[in-house]
Structure formats: structure tokens, C-alpha cells
Coordinates of C-alpha atoms in Angstrom, one line a residue:
Chain I
M112 CA -16.2 -2.3 -16.5
A113 CA -17.1 -3.6 -13.0
L114 CA -14.1 -4.0 -10.8
I115 CA -14.0 -5.7 -7.5
E116 CA -12.1 -4.0 -4.7
G117 CA -9.6 -6.0 -2.8
K118 CA -7.1 -5.3 -0.1
T119 CA -4.3 -4.9 -2.7
G120 CA -6.4 -2.8 -5.1
N121 CA -9.0 -3.5 -7.8
W122 CA -9.5 -6.8 -9.5
E123 CA -11.1 -7.7 -12.8
V124 CA -13.2 -10.9 -13.1
V125 CA -13.0 -12.9 -16.4
I126 CA -15.9 -15.2 -17.1
G127 CA -16.6 -17.6 -20.0
L128 CA -19.9 -19.6 -20.1
E129 CA -20.6 -23.0 -21.5
V130 CA -24.4 -23.4 -21.9
H131 CA -26.0 -26.7 -22.5
A132 CA -29.3 -26.2 -24.3
Q133 CA -31.6 -29.2 -24.7
V134 CA -32.8 -29.3 -28.3
V135 CA -36.5 -29.3 -28.9
S136 CA -37.3 -32.5 -30.8
R137 CA -39.6 -35.5 -30.6
S138 CA -36.9 -38.1 -30.6
K139 CA -33.3 -38.3 -29.5
L140 CA -30.2 -37.3 -31.4
F141 CA -29.2 -40.8 -32.4
S142 CA -32.2 -43.0 -31.6
G143 CA -36.0 -43.1 -32.1
A144 CA -36.8 -43.0 -28.4
A145 CA -39.0 -40.1 -27.1
T146 CA -37.6 -37.1 -25.3
G147 CA -40.5 -35.9 -23.1
F148 CA -39.8 -34.7 -19.6
G149 CA -41.1 -36.5 -16.5
A150 CA -41.8 -40.0 -18.0
E151 CA -41.6 -43.2 -16.0
P152 CA -37.9 -44.1 -15.4
N153 CA -36.2 -45.9 -18.3
S154 CA -39.4 -45.9 -20.4
Q155 CA -37.9 -43.7 -23.1
V156 CA -34.7 -45.7 -23.7
S157 CA -33.8 -47.5 -26.8
P158 CA -31.0 -50.1 -27.1
V159 CA -28.9 -47.4 -28.7
D160 CA -29.3 -45.1 -25.7
A161 CA -28.5 -48.0 -23.3
A162 CA -25.4 -48.7 -25.4
F163 CA -26.2 -52.3 -26.1
P164 CA -23.5 -54.1 -28.2
G165 CA -24.0 -53.8 -31.9
M166 CA -26.3 -50.8 -31.9
L167 CA -25.5 -48.0 -34.4
P168 CA -26.4 -44.3 -34.0
V169 CA -28.3 -42.6 -36.8
I170 CA -28.5 -38.9 -36.6
N171 CA -31.9 -37.0 -36.3
R172 CA -32.2 -34.6 -39.2
F173 CA -34.4 -32.2 -37.3
C174 CA -31.9 -31.9 -34.4
V175 CA -29.3 -30.9 -37.0
E176 CA -31.7 -28.2 -38.4
Q177 CA -32.3 -26.9 -34.9
A178 CA -28.6 -26.5 -34.4
V179 CA -28.2 -24.8 -37.7
K180 CA -31.1 -22.4 -36.9
T181 CA -29.5 -21.6 -33.6
G182 CA -26.1 -21.0 -35.2
I183 CA -27.7 -18.5 -37.6
G184 CA -29.6 -16.9 -34.7
I185 CA -26.4 -16.2 -32.9
E186 CA -24.7 -15.0 -36.1
G187 CA -22.3 -17.8 -36.2
K188 CA -20.8 -19.6 -39.2
V189 CA -22.5 -22.9 -40.1
N190 CA -19.9 -25.4 -41.1
P191 CA -20.8 -27.4 -44.2
T192 CA -18.8 -30.4 -42.8
S193 CA -18.6 -31.3 -39.1
V194 CA -17.4 -34.4 -37.3
F195 CA -18.6 -36.3 -34.3
D196 CA -16.1 -37.5 -31.7
R197 CA -16.2 -39.7 -28.7
K198 CA -15.5 -38.0 -25.4
N199 CA -14.5 -40.8 -23.0
Y200 CA -15.2 -41.0 -19.3
F201 CA -16.8 -43.4 -16.9
Y202 CA -19.9 -42.6 -15.0
A203 CA -22.9 -44.6 -14.0
D204 CA -25.3 -42.6 -16.1
L205 CA -23.2 -42.8 -19.3
P206 CA -23.8 -46.3 -20.5
A207 CA -21.4 -46.3 -23.5
G208 CA -18.4 -45.0 -21.4
Y209 CA -18.3 -42.2 -23.9
Q210 CA -20.4 -39.2 -25.0
I211 CA -20.8 -38.6 -28.7
S212 CA -19.9 -34.9 -29.1
Q213 CA -18.1 -32.7 -31.5
F214 CA -14.5 -31.6 -30.7
T215 CA -12.3 -30.4 -33.5
R216 CA -14.9 -29.7 -36.1
P217 CA -18.2 -28.3 -34.6
I218 CA -21.3 -27.6 -36.6
V219 CA -21.1 -23.9 -35.9
S220 CA -18.0 -21.7 -35.4
G221 CA -18.1 -18.1 -34.0
G222 CA -21.0 -15.9 -33.3
S223 CA -22.0 -13.1 -31.0
I224 CA -24.7 -12.1 -28.5
A225 CA -25.6 -8.5 -27.6
L226 CA -26.2 -7.9 -24.0
D227 CA -28.8 -5.5 -22.8
L228 CA -27.4 -3.9 -19.6
P229 CA -28.9 -1.4 -17.2
E230 CA -29.2 2.3 -18.2
G231 CA -29.5 1.3 -21.9
R232 CA -25.9 0.1 -22.0
S233 CA -25.0 -2.7 -24.4
R234 CA -22.1 -5.0 -25.0
T235 CA -21.4 -7.7 -27.6
I236 CA -19.9 -10.9 -26.4
G237 CA -18.2 -13.4 -28.8
V238 CA -19.4 -17.0 -29.1
T239 CA -16.6 -19.4 -29.8
R240 CA -18.6 -22.3 -31.0
L241 CA -21.8 -24.3 -30.9
H242 CA -21.7 -28.1 -31.2
L243 CA -24.1 -31.0 -31.0
E244 CA -23.8 -33.7 -28.4
Q245 CA -25.7 -36.3 -26.4
D246 CA -27.0 -35.7 -23.0
A247 CA -26.2 -38.3 -20.2
G248 CA -28.8 -40.1 -18.1
K249 CA -29.8 -39.0 -14.6
S250 CA -28.3 -40.3 -11.3
L251 CA -30.5 -40.1 -8.2
H252 CA -28.3 -40.3 -5.1
D253 CA -30.9 -39.8 -2.5
Q254 CA -33.3 -42.7 -3.0
H255 CA -31.4 -45.4 -1.1
P256 CA -28.8 -45.4 1.7
N257 CA -26.1 -47.2 -0.4
L258 CA -27.3 -47.3 -4.0
T259 CA -27.5 -44.7 -6.7
Y260 CA -30.5 -45.0 -9.0
V261 CA -30.0 -44.5 -12.7
D262 CA -32.7 -43.3 -15.2
L263 CA -31.5 -43.2 -18.8
N264 CA -34.6 -41.4 -20.2
R265 CA -32.5 -38.3 -20.8
A266 CA -29.5 -40.3 -22.1
G267 CA -29.0 -39.5 -25.8
T268 CA -31.3 -36.4 -25.9
A269 CA -29.7 -33.8 -28.2
L270 CA -27.9 -30.9 -26.6
M271 CA -26.3 -27.8 -28.1
E272 CA -23.3 -26.8 -26.2
I273 CA -22.8 -23.0 -26.7
V274 CA -19.4 -21.7 -25.6
S275 CA -18.7 -18.0 -25.1
E276 CA -15.4 -16.3 -25.4
P277 CA -14.0 -15.3 -21.9
E278 CA -15.3 -11.8 -22.5
L279 CA -17.8 -11.4 -19.7
R280 CA -16.6 -9.1 -16.9
S281 CA -19.2 -9.4 -14.1
A282 CA -22.0 -11.6 -12.8
E283 CA -24.4 -9.0 -14.1
E284 CA -23.0 -9.4 -17.6
A285 CA -23.2 -13.2 -17.3
G286 CA -26.8 -12.9 -16.2
A287 CA -27.6 -10.6 -19.2
Y288 CA -25.8 -13.1 -21.6
L289 CA -27.9 -16.0 -20.3
R290 CA -31.1 -14.1 -20.5
K291 CA -30.4 -13.0 -24.1
L292 CA -29.3 -16.5 -25.2
R293 CA -32.4 -18.0 -23.6
T294 CA -34.7 -15.4 -25.4
I295 CA -33.0 -16.2 -28.7
L296 CA -33.5 -20.0 -28.2
R297 CA -37.1 -19.5 -27.3
Y298 CA -37.8 -17.3 -30.3
L299 CA -36.3 -19.9 -32.5
G300 CA -38.1 -22.8 -30.8
T301 CA -34.8 -24.7 -30.7
C302 CA -34.7 -25.0 -26.9
D303 CA -37.6 -24.3 -24.5
G304 CA -35.2 -22.6 -22.0
N305 CA -36.8 -24.2 -19.0
M306 CA -34.1 -24.1 -16.4
E307 CA -36.1 -25.9 -13.7
E308 CA -36.5 -29.0 -15.9
G309 CA -32.8 -28.8 -16.8
S310 CA -33.4 -27.8 -20.5
L311 CA -30.8 -25.1 -20.0
R312 CA -27.8 -25.6 -17.8
C313 CA -24.6 -23.6 -17.5
D314 CA -21.0 -24.1 -16.6
A315 CA -19.1 -21.0 -15.7
N316 CA -15.3 -20.5 -16.0
V317 CA -14.2 -17.9 -13.6
S318 CA -10.8 -16.3 -13.0
V319 CA -9.5 -13.0 -11.6
R320 CA -6.7 -10.7 -12.5
K321 CA -5.4 -7.2 -11.9
P322 CA -6.7 -5.0 -14.8
G323 CA -4.4 -5.4 -17.8
A324 CA -2.5 -8.4 -16.3
P325 CA -2.5 -11.8 -18.1
L326 CA -5.3 -14.2 -17.4
G327 CA -5.4 -15.9 -14.0
T328 CA -6.0 -19.6 -13.3
R329 CA -9.6 -20.4 -13.8
C330 CA -12.1 -22.6 -11.9
E331 CA -15.0 -24.2 -13.6
I332 CA -18.3 -24.1 -11.8
K333 CA -20.5 -27.0 -13.1
N334 CA -24.1 -27.4 -13.7
V335 CA -25.7 -24.3 -12.4
N336 CA -29.4 -24.4 -13.2
S337 CA -30.7 -20.9 -12.8
I338 CA -29.6 -17.5 -14.0
R339 CA -29.7 -16.2 -10.4
F340 CA -27.6 -19.0 -9.1
A341 CA -25.1 -18.5 -11.9
M342 CA -24.7 -14.9 -10.8
L343 CA -24.4 -15.7 -7.1
A344 CA -21.9 -18.5 -7.9
I345 CA -19.7 -16.1 -10.0
D346 CA -19.8 -13.4 -7.3
Y347 CA -18.9 -15.9 -4.6
E348 CA -16.1 -17.6 -6.7
A349 CA -14.5 -14.2 -7.7
R350 CA -14.4 -13.1 -4.1
R351 CA -13.0 -16.5 -3.0
Q352 CA -10.2 -16.3 -5.5
I353 CA -9.3 -12.7 -4.7
D354 CA -9.2 -13.4 -1.0
L355 CA -7.1 -16.5 -1.6
I356 CA -4.5 -14.7 -3.7
E357 CA -4.4 -11.7 -1.4
E358 CA -3.7 -14.0 1.5
G359 CA -0.7 -15.4 -0.4
G360 CA -2.4 -18.5 -1.8
V361 CA -2.6 -19.8 -5.3
V362 CA -5.8 -20.6 -7.3
K363 CA -5.8 -24.2 -8.3
Q364 CA -7.5 -25.1 -11.6
E365 CA -10.4 -27.3 -10.6
T366 CA -14.0 -28.1 -11.1
R367 CA -16.3 -26.8 -8.4
L368 CA -20.0 -27.1 -7.6
F369 CA -22.3 -24.3 -6.4
D370 CA -24.2 -25.2 -3.2
S371 CA -27.3 -23.0 -3.6
A372 CA -28.5 -23.7 -0.1
R373 CA -25.3 -22.2 1.4
G374 CA -24.5 -19.8 -1.4
V375 CA -20.9 -21.1 -1.8
T376 CA -18.8 -23.1 -4.3
R377 CA -16.8 -26.1 -3.3
P378 CA -14.5 -28.5 -5.1
M379 CA -16.1 -31.4 -6.8
R380 CA -14.6 -34.7 -5.8
S381 CA -15.0 -37.7 -8.1
K382 CA -16.2 -37.3 -11.7
E383 CA -14.0 -34.7 -13.3
Q384 CA -10.6 -35.4 -11.8
A385 CA -9.2 -37.0 -14.9
H386 CA -10.0 -34.2 -17.5
D387 CA -8.4 -36.5 -20.0
Y388 CA -11.2 -37.4 -22.4
R389 CA -9.1 -39.0 -25.2
Y390 CA -11.3 -37.6 -27.9
F391 CA -11.2 -39.4 -31.2
P392 CA -13.6 -39.4 -34.3
D393 CA -16.5 -41.7 -33.6
P394 CA -16.0 -44.6 -36.1
D395 CA -19.8 -45.3 -36.0
L396 CA -20.6 -42.0 -37.5
L397 CA -19.5 -40.5 -40.9
P398 CA -18.9 -36.8 -41.2
L399 CA -22.0 -34.7 -41.2
V400 CA -22.3 -32.8 -44.5
L401 CA -24.9 -30.1 -44.9
D402 CA -26.4 -29.0 -48.2
P403 CA -25.7 -25.3 -48.7
A404 CA -29.2 -24.9 -50.2
E405 CA -30.7 -26.4 -47.1
I406 CA -28.8 -23.9 -44.9
E407 CA -30.0 -21.0 -47.1
R408 CA -33.6 -22.4 -46.8
L409 CA -33.3 -22.3 -43.0
R410 CA -31.8 -18.9 -43.1
A411 CA -34.7 -17.5 -45.2
A412 CA -37.2 -19.0 -42.8
M413 CA -35.7 -17.4 -39.7
P414 CA -38.2 -15.4 -37.5
E415 CA -37.5 -11.8 -36.6
L416 CA -35.2 -12.1 -33.5
P417 CA -35.4 -10.0 -30.3
D418 CA -32.6 -7.4 -31.2
R419 CA -34.2 -6.6 -34.6
K420 CA -37.7 -6.6 -33.1
K421 CA -36.6 -4.2 -30.4
E422 CA -35.1 -1.9 -32.9
R423 CA -38.2 -1.9 -35.0
F424 CA -40.5 -1.3 -32.0
V425 CA -38.4 1.8 -31.0
Q426 CA -38.3 3.1 -34.6
D427 CA -41.8 2.3 -35.9
Y428 CA -43.8 2.6 -32.7
K429 CA -41.7 5.2 -31.0
L430 CA -41.4 3.2 -27.8
T431 CA -38.7 3.8 -25.3
P432 CA -35.8 1.3 -25.6
Y433 CA -36.8 0.1 -22.1
D434 CA -40.4 -0.6 -23.0
A435 CA -39.4 -2.2 -26.3
G436 CA -36.9 -4.4 -24.4
V437 CA -39.6 -5.6 -22.0
L438 CA -42.0 -6.3 -24.8
V439 CA -39.6 -8.4 -26.9
S440 CA -38.2 -10.5 -24.1
E441 CA -40.8 -13.2 -25.0
R442 CA -42.1 -13.6 -28.5
Q443 CA -45.7 -14.1 -27.3
T444 CA -45.6 -10.8 -25.5
A445 CA -44.3 -9.0 -28.5
D446 CA -47.0 -10.5 -30.7
F447 CA -49.6 -9.7 -28.2
F448 CA -48.5 -6.1 -28.1
E449 CA -48.4 -5.7 -31.8
R450 CA -52.0 -7.0 -32.0
V451 CA -53.1 -4.4 -29.4
A452 CA -51.1 -1.6 -31.1
K453 CA -52.4 -2.3 -34.6
G454 CA -54.2 0.9 -35.9
R455 CA -54.0 2.5 -32.4
D456 CA -51.8 4.7 -30.3
A457 CA -48.8 2.3 -29.9
R458 CA -47.4 4.0 -26.8
A459 CA -50.7 3.7 -25.0
A460 CA -50.8 0.1 -26.1
A461 CA -47.3 -0.5 -24.7
N462 CA -48.3 1.2 -21.4
W463 CA -51.4 -0.9 -21.0
V464 CA -49.6 -4.2 -21.8
T465 CA -46.5 -3.6 -19.6
G466 CA -48.5 -1.7 -16.9
E467 CA -52.1 -2.9 -16.2
L468 CA -51.9 -6.3 -17.9
F469 CA -48.5 -7.3 -16.6
G470 CA -49.5 -6.1 -13.1
L471 CA -52.6 -8.3 -13.0
L472 CA -50.9 -11.2 -14.7
N473 CA -48.1 -11.1 -12.1
K474 CA -50.6 -10.9 -9.3
A475 CA -52.4 -13.9 -10.7
G476 CA -49.2 -15.8 -11.4
K477 CA -50.1 -16.2 -15.0
G478 CA -48.2 -15.9 -18.3
I479 CA -49.3 -13.9 -21.2
E480 CA -50.6 -17.0 -23.0
Q481 CA -53.0 -17.5 -20.1
S482 CA -54.3 -13.9 -20.1
P483 CA -58.0 -13.9 -19.5
V484 CA -58.2 -10.7 -21.6
S485 CA -57.3 -11.0 -25.3
A486 CA -55.2 -8.5 -27.3
D487 CA -58.4 -7.6 -29.2
A488 CA -60.3 -7.0 -26.0
I489 CA -57.6 -4.6 -24.7
G490 CA -57.7 -2.9 -28.1
A491 CA -61.4 -2.4 -27.8
L492 CA -61.0 -0.8 -24.4
L493 CA -58.3 1.5 -25.8
D494 CA -60.8 2.5 -28.5
L495 CA -63.3 3.5 -25.8
I496 CA -60.7 5.8 -24.2
A497 CA -59.7 7.2 -27.6
D498 CA -63.3 8.2 -28.5
N499 CA -63.9 9.6 -25.0
T500 CA -66.5 7.0 -24.1
V501 CA -64.6 6.4 -20.8
S502 CA -61.8 8.3 -19.1
G503 CA -58.4 6.7 -18.6
R504 CA -59.2 6.5 -14.9
T505 CA -62.4 4.6 -15.3
A506 CA -60.8 2.4 -17.9
K507 CA -58.5 1.0 -15.3
D508 CA -61.5 -0.2 -13.2
V509 CA -63.2 -1.6 -16.4
F510 CA -60.0 -3.4 -17.2
A511 CA -59.8 -5.0 -13.7
E512 CA -63.3 -6.3 -14.2
M513 CA -62.5 -7.6 -17.7
F514 CA -59.6 -9.5 -16.2
E515 CA -61.8 -10.9 -13.5
T516 CA -64.8 -11.8 -15.5
G517 CA -63.6 -12.1 -19.1
K518 CA -66.4 -9.8 -20.2
D519 CA -65.7 -7.2 -22.9
A520 CA -65.2 -3.5 -22.2
A521 CA -68.3 -2.1 -23.9
A522 CA -70.6 -4.5 -22.0
I523 CA -69.1 -3.5 -18.7
V524 CA -69.3 0.2 -19.4
E525 CA -73.0 -0.1 -20.4
A526 CA -74.0 -2.4 -17.6
K527 CA -72.4 -0.2 -14.9
G528 CA -73.3 3.1 -16.6
L529 CA -69.6 4.2 -16.7
R530 CA -70.0 6.2 -19.9
Q531 CA -68.1 9.4 -19.5
V532 CA -70.2 12.6 -19.2
T533 CA -69.0 14.9 -22.0
D534 CA -72.2 16.9 -22.0
S535 CA -70.8 20.3 -20.9
G536 CA -74.3 21.3 -19.6
A537 CA -74.3 18.5 -17.0
I538 CA -70.8 19.1 -16.0
E539 CA -71.4 22.9 -15.8
A540 CA -74.4 22.2 -13.5
A541 CA -72.1 20.2 -11.2
V542 CA -69.5 22.9 -11.2
D543 CA -72.0 25.5 -10.3
R544 CA -73.4 23.4 -7.5
V545 CA -69.9 22.8 -6.0
I546 CA -69.0 26.5 -6.2
A547 CA -72.3 27.4 -4.6
E548 CA -71.8 24.9 -1.7
Q549 CA -68.3 26.0 -0.8
P550 CA -68.1 29.8 -0.7
E551 CA -65.2 29.9 1.8
K552 CA -63.1 27.6 -0.3
V553 CA -63.9 29.6 -3.4
A554 CA -62.8 32.8 -1.6
E555 CA -59.6 31.2 -0.4
F556 CA -58.8 30.0 -4.0
R557 CA -59.5 33.5 -5.4
A558 CA -57.2 34.9 -2.7
G559 CA -54.4 32.9 -4.2
K560 CA -54.5 29.4 -2.7
D561 CA -54.0 27.7 -6.1
K562 CA -53.6 24.3 -4.6
L563 CA -57.3 24.1 -3.9
F564 CA -58.0 23.6 -7.6
G565 CA -57.4 19.9 -7.2
Y566 CA -59.8 19.8 -4.4
F567 CA -62.5 21.3 -6.6
V568 CA -61.8 18.9 -9.4
G569 CA -62.3 16.0 -6.9
Q570 CA -65.6 17.5 -5.7
V571 CA -67.0 17.9 -9.2
M572 CA -65.8 14.4 -10.1
K573 CA -67.6 13.1 -7.0
A574 CA -70.7 14.9 -7.9
T575 CA -70.8 13.3 -11.4
G576 CA -70.0 9.8 -10.1
G577 CA -66.5 10.0 -11.5
K578 CA -67.8 10.1 -15.1
A579 CA -67.1 13.7 -16.0
N580 CA -64.7 14.1 -18.9
P581 CA -61.6 15.5 -17.2
G582 CA -60.7 17.9 -20.0
T583 CA -64.2 19.6 -20.1
L584 CA -64.3 19.6 -16.3
N585 CA -61.0 21.4 -15.9
E586 CA -61.9 23.9 -18.5
L587 CA -65.3 24.8 -17.0
L588 CA -64.0 24.8 -13.5
K589 CA -61.1 27.2 -14.4
K590 CA -63.5 29.5 -16.1
K591 CA -66.0 29.6 -13.3
L592 CA -63.5 29.9 -10.4
S593 CA -61.7 32.8 -12.0
G594 CA -65.1 34.3 -12.9
Chain X
M145 CA 5.9 -39.9 -27.8
S146 CA 7.6 -41.7 -24.9
I147 CA 5.6 -44.4 -23.2
D148 CA 6.8 -45.6 -19.8
K149 CA 5.4 -47.5 -16.9
A150 CA 3.7 -44.4 -15.5
T151 CA 1.9 -43.8 -18.9
V152 CA 0.7 -47.4 -18.8
A153 CA -0.6 -47.0 -15.3
H154 CA -2.3 -43.7 -16.2
I155 CA -4.1 -44.9 -19.3
A156 CA -5.0 -48.2 -17.6
A157 CA -6.7 -46.1 -14.8
L158 CA -8.5 -44.0 -17.4
A159 CA -9.8 -47.1 -19.1
R160 CA -10.6 -48.8 -15.8
I161 CA -8.4 -51.8 -16.6
R162 CA -6.4 -53.3 -13.8
V163 CA -2.8 -53.8 -14.9
P164 CA -0.6 -55.4 -12.3
E165 CA 2.7 -53.6 -11.6
A166 CA 4.6 -56.6 -13.0
D167 CA 3.1 -56.3 -16.4
R168 CA 3.6 -52.6 -16.9
E169 CA 7.1 -52.5 -18.2
R170 CA 6.3 -55.2 -20.8
L171 CA 3.2 -53.4 -21.9
A172 CA 5.1 -50.1 -22.2
G173 CA 7.5 -51.8 -24.5
E174 CA 4.7 -53.2 -26.7
L175 CA 2.9 -49.8 -26.8
R176 CA 6.2 -48.0 -27.8
K177 CA 6.6 -50.4 -30.7
I178 CA 3.0 -49.9 -31.9
V179 CA 3.3 -46.1 -31.7
A180 CA 6.6 -46.1 -33.4
W181 CA 5.1 -48.2 -36.3
I182 CA 2.2 -45.7 -36.6
E183 CA 4.6 -42.7 -36.4
Q184 CA 6.0 -43.7 -39.8
L185 CA 3.0 -41.8 -41.1
D186 CA 4.7 -38.6 -39.9
E187 CA 7.1 -39.0 -42.8
I188 CA 4.4 -38.0 -45.2
D189 CA 3.9 -34.3 -45.8
T190 CA 0.2 -33.5 -45.2
T191 CA 0.4 -29.8 -45.4
G192 CA -2.8 -28.4 -46.9
V193 CA -4.6 -31.8 -46.7
E194 CA -8.0 -31.8 -45.0
P195 CA -8.0 -33.9 -41.9
M196 CA -9.7 -37.2 -42.6
A197 CA -12.4 -38.3 -40.2
S198 CA -13.5 -41.4 -42.1
V199 CA -12.1 -43.7 -44.8
V200 CA -15.5 -44.2 -46.4
E201 CA -16.5 -41.9 -49.2
M202 CA -19.9 -41.3 -47.8
T203 CA -21.7 -38.8 -45.6
T204 CA -23.7 -39.8 -42.6
P205 CA -27.2 -40.9 -43.3
Q206 CA -30.0 -39.0 -41.5
R207 CA -33.4 -40.0 -40.1
P208 CA -36.6 -38.1 -39.7
D209 CA -37.6 -36.9 -36.2
A210 CA -40.0 -39.7 -35.3
V211 CA -40.5 -41.7 -32.1
N212 CA -40.3 -45.3 -33.1
D213 CA -38.1 -46.9 -30.4
G214 CA -37.9 -47.0 -26.6
D215 CA -40.8 -47.9 -24.4
C216 CA -39.2 -51.2 -23.7
R217 CA -38.1 -50.8 -20.1
D218 CA -38.2 -54.5 -19.2
K219 CA -35.9 -55.4 -22.1
V220 CA -33.5 -52.6 -21.3
L221 CA -33.3 -53.6 -17.7
A222 CA -33.2 -57.4 -18.3
N223 CA -29.5 -57.6 -18.5
A224 CA -28.7 -55.1 -15.8
P225 CA -26.7 -56.5 -12.9
A226 CA -29.1 -54.8 -10.5
A227 CA -32.3 -52.8 -10.9
S228 CA -35.1 -51.5 -8.6
H229 CA -38.4 -49.7 -9.1
G230 CA -37.6 -49.4 -12.9
F231 CA -34.1 -47.8 -12.3
F232 CA -30.7 -49.3 -12.9
T233 CA -29.0 -49.4 -9.5
V234 CA -25.3 -49.1 -8.9
P235 CA -23.2 -48.8 -5.7
K236 CA -23.7 -45.3 -4.4
V237 CA -21.8 -42.6 -6.3
V238 CA -20.9 -40.0 -3.6
E239 CA -20.7 -36.5 -4.9

């Protein structure tokens, strides 16, 4: 448990997260308007989204399925009956004056998320609930000196609000929770997890207490849009509360905003003062009843999720938990790796994917789906190493060229004459030559200066243009030098 | 539930309805009567009865995920008190 040191002793931070995940769907939760990001303002708004009088919401079946899949993915209980409520508040980008949400009877209750922490540690965090709700529109405050511009394209888009139990105990754990949740959502294809575009946003409830003491008063930090900012905001807020209490102050329950430019949280003024949403069942919508057979069909069609996949990679491929964790963080990466590893040395495949390939992809600022070298092409290169056509050292140069040109390994090896010399006669000749040219060094070595062995290896390698099979070279060199 | 002048002022503020001070006592009285009338329901024992969210014996109809609405910005903005560059505009909301 990570404690924070204060002037009066150690403090424990208690964090609960509310994540808003935009559901991947073509149309909105209750209307047939499109959901794409970046469209012309107000071009994806139906009369339902703009809350025109007399318009009735009709629920999108696919959004319901997406929520059910996510519920199963976080090991929650899918409720056969759930109810939509109105959450009432006034804001310029909420045309109806209420948000359709789920309050007393959400579509999913309970669940859990396993955190992957440094040094292979792990912790399981409870999920309280997942419910479906509408997103609001977008207000632009910086377009005009005394007007706010409102774009309703986002209004009515389906969101899943996923609420954790207040079981997180550090910014690090909060970061791990968000990363894992994002990975699960992306595996399921229920949310694209794109934080820059606002598809995944997070509110953090933070309080502090002395270990073992009852819960302190919490502050809610609203609308944090990156994992790093969430962690910075939590650290800042915990410290602020500790300093406040230790100086004799009292934490006031309030909503705060994270100012990422200055790295501080500050109280939010207008919107959330009321906190009196007067929820009541939406009379426009009947209870949402799910067919148990349909839930089972969705359960049966679930893809393998990251935790399971990681376990399988460790068990079947004998990967380290760390490498397996890196490979399963994105489904595409895991699939890519499995394609490379198929019928080959899996650990070598993992090393090449996480080492050479990731290195060059990062440098080029590319994702794995844009890799200029396919999984099969890397596989073919590994085959050339395995059958001694090229040494591992040479293979790295070949790989760099594959990445650059998109050519396949065998063609590069042939064109550049990189085929490894395994012919012991040729290597032996090179060894003899080097020994003959360096009598003093040979004498020193024989007098006990063992370190010189590496020097001789380098000389012979050089003499063979780097193509000598290292195993054969070592063996011959050892024999001749001691001889 | 007791409803007094302060409750009336509070819910009026939440609903963004201007209720003059002079009307609040009278409205509090009316609301008290309405609530008392509804509170008669408390006499019924509802232990073990599922909470009812709708009086209609139906479940909610569902629609397929198809784009068949929207793309009608001019219509949507036609009744707006103010609009500019395709946006609704409102007096600045300071955050």
C-alpha cells in the first residue's frame, strides 16, 4: 500500500473512478443520427437529440449489446431488467434539460478489474456498476468574446458509465485501472478508447485518511482526458487535502477541475453546484428487458480477453509475464506475435516483436497495424536464423533494411551476400591468418591474458566480412589458440 | 415531507422558474396538500413488490443501429434564438 508522508504521519489516499466510455456504434443511443467524430457542427443532430417537442427516444439495440458485452468483459452481472431515468440539470449543451441515464436499476451490476502493477504485482478492484446514458453536446467557450458556441453532434451519443469501488489506493493504481479498462474495451470493440477525441473520460473521487480511519470527505475531479493527467490530478489533490487538514483546515466536498497547464486542481464554479438531479424514471421509455438467450449468445461470442491471453502466453509460449503483458496490451499486437510465433521459437518471436520491431515502429511513430514488415516476413527472417543462413547479428541489419524497403529477408540476404559462412575450412583459414599476423597478441593470450579472446573473435569476424558462424568460429579459435 | 417557503425557493431555482417571494407561502401550502394526497399510498404494504417503472405491460421497443436521421442542420437551427457559423450561440458560460 502506498502511503503519503505528511507532517503528522502517514496518510492513505482513497480513490474511486467514474469512467465515461463512448460506445462504438453507427447511430446514437436514442436517435438515428450519425456518431462520427469531427463532422461539421450540428450536422449529426436529429430532432430527438435537439429535444424538439413531441420527439420520442427509441433505443439502439446494438448499443445495448455493446453494454452487455462490456459487462461480461468486466465480469459483472447483466441485469435482465433495467430502467432509464432522467437526470435533471440545466446547461446550454443539454437541450432537453435532462440527461437520459440509469440510476436505481443499471444494466450491469458489479464486476472486477485486475490491475497489472510493477514488479509483477497484481490487485483486483471491484466495479460497482455499468450503466448506459446519453452524452451531452459540446460547448466552445473560446470562439467569441461574449458568446458560447454549442455543437450538438455529440448530444445523444451512447456512453457507458463505469463506476469503480473506492478501492484504489494510489495514482499508480488509478493509472493501471484505466489502462486495463481501456485495453478490455478495445479488445471488445465496445469503445475505441481514444482519449484525445474524448471517447474515454474520467472523473476521480479522491479523499485522504489516516490508515484504518473512517473515510475522509471526498472531492470529485471532473473530466480528466488522459491517464497521465488523471494520475497527476490525483497526486496533486491528495497532497492538497493532506496539507489542508494538517494546517487545521477541513476538506469541503466539491467538484474540482484539473488545470493541466499548471498541474493543479481548482474548484469548479457554475455547473455542478446544485448536485440535486431529481432523478425519476423516464416516462418516454419502458423498462429495458433482455432476453437471457441473447445474453448467452453474446457471452459465447466473447473474444479471449487480455488477462486470459496473458496467462496463455506465459503457459503455452513460456514467455515472461512482463513480455506477455506487453504483447497482450493491444489485441493487434497479440495477434501479430502469435502469427510470428506459429511453428517457431516463441521466445525468439517475442524478443523480435517487442525489441527490434517495437524499436523501429516507435522511432517511425507508427502503430503495429502500419508496420511495413508483416508477421510472416519476420517469421521468414527467424527461419533464416534458425537454419543458420544468417547470424542473429546480421539478422538485425537485414531487419532494418526490411523495415526500410519492405523487401523480404531472403532477397536482402542474397542481394547483399550476407549468407553466413558455416564452411569450417573458410573460417579456419581466416583464423590461421589472424593468428599468423598477430604473434605478440597470441603470446600474451597464451601467457594468461584471457580477455584477448574477444579481440581475436572480432578480428576473424572482420576477416570474414562479419559472416562467420559465431559457434564454429569460437570453437576453431579456441582450439587454435590453445594449440 | 415538510414543504416550506425555502423548499419552494429551492426547487424553483432548480427548475429555473422565477417565483416571487409573495407567492411562495401559498405555493408551499398547495404542494403540501398534493404531497399529502400522494402519501396515502404509503398506507399500502409493498414489501416484496418489485418497484414499478412503468404502468404499461410492455418492454421498450428497440431499433437497429442504422443512420437514418440527422444531417438537417438548417432545420435544427431554424428555431434557435441565436446561431452563428452552424453553432447554436448562447450568452457566454464562464467556467
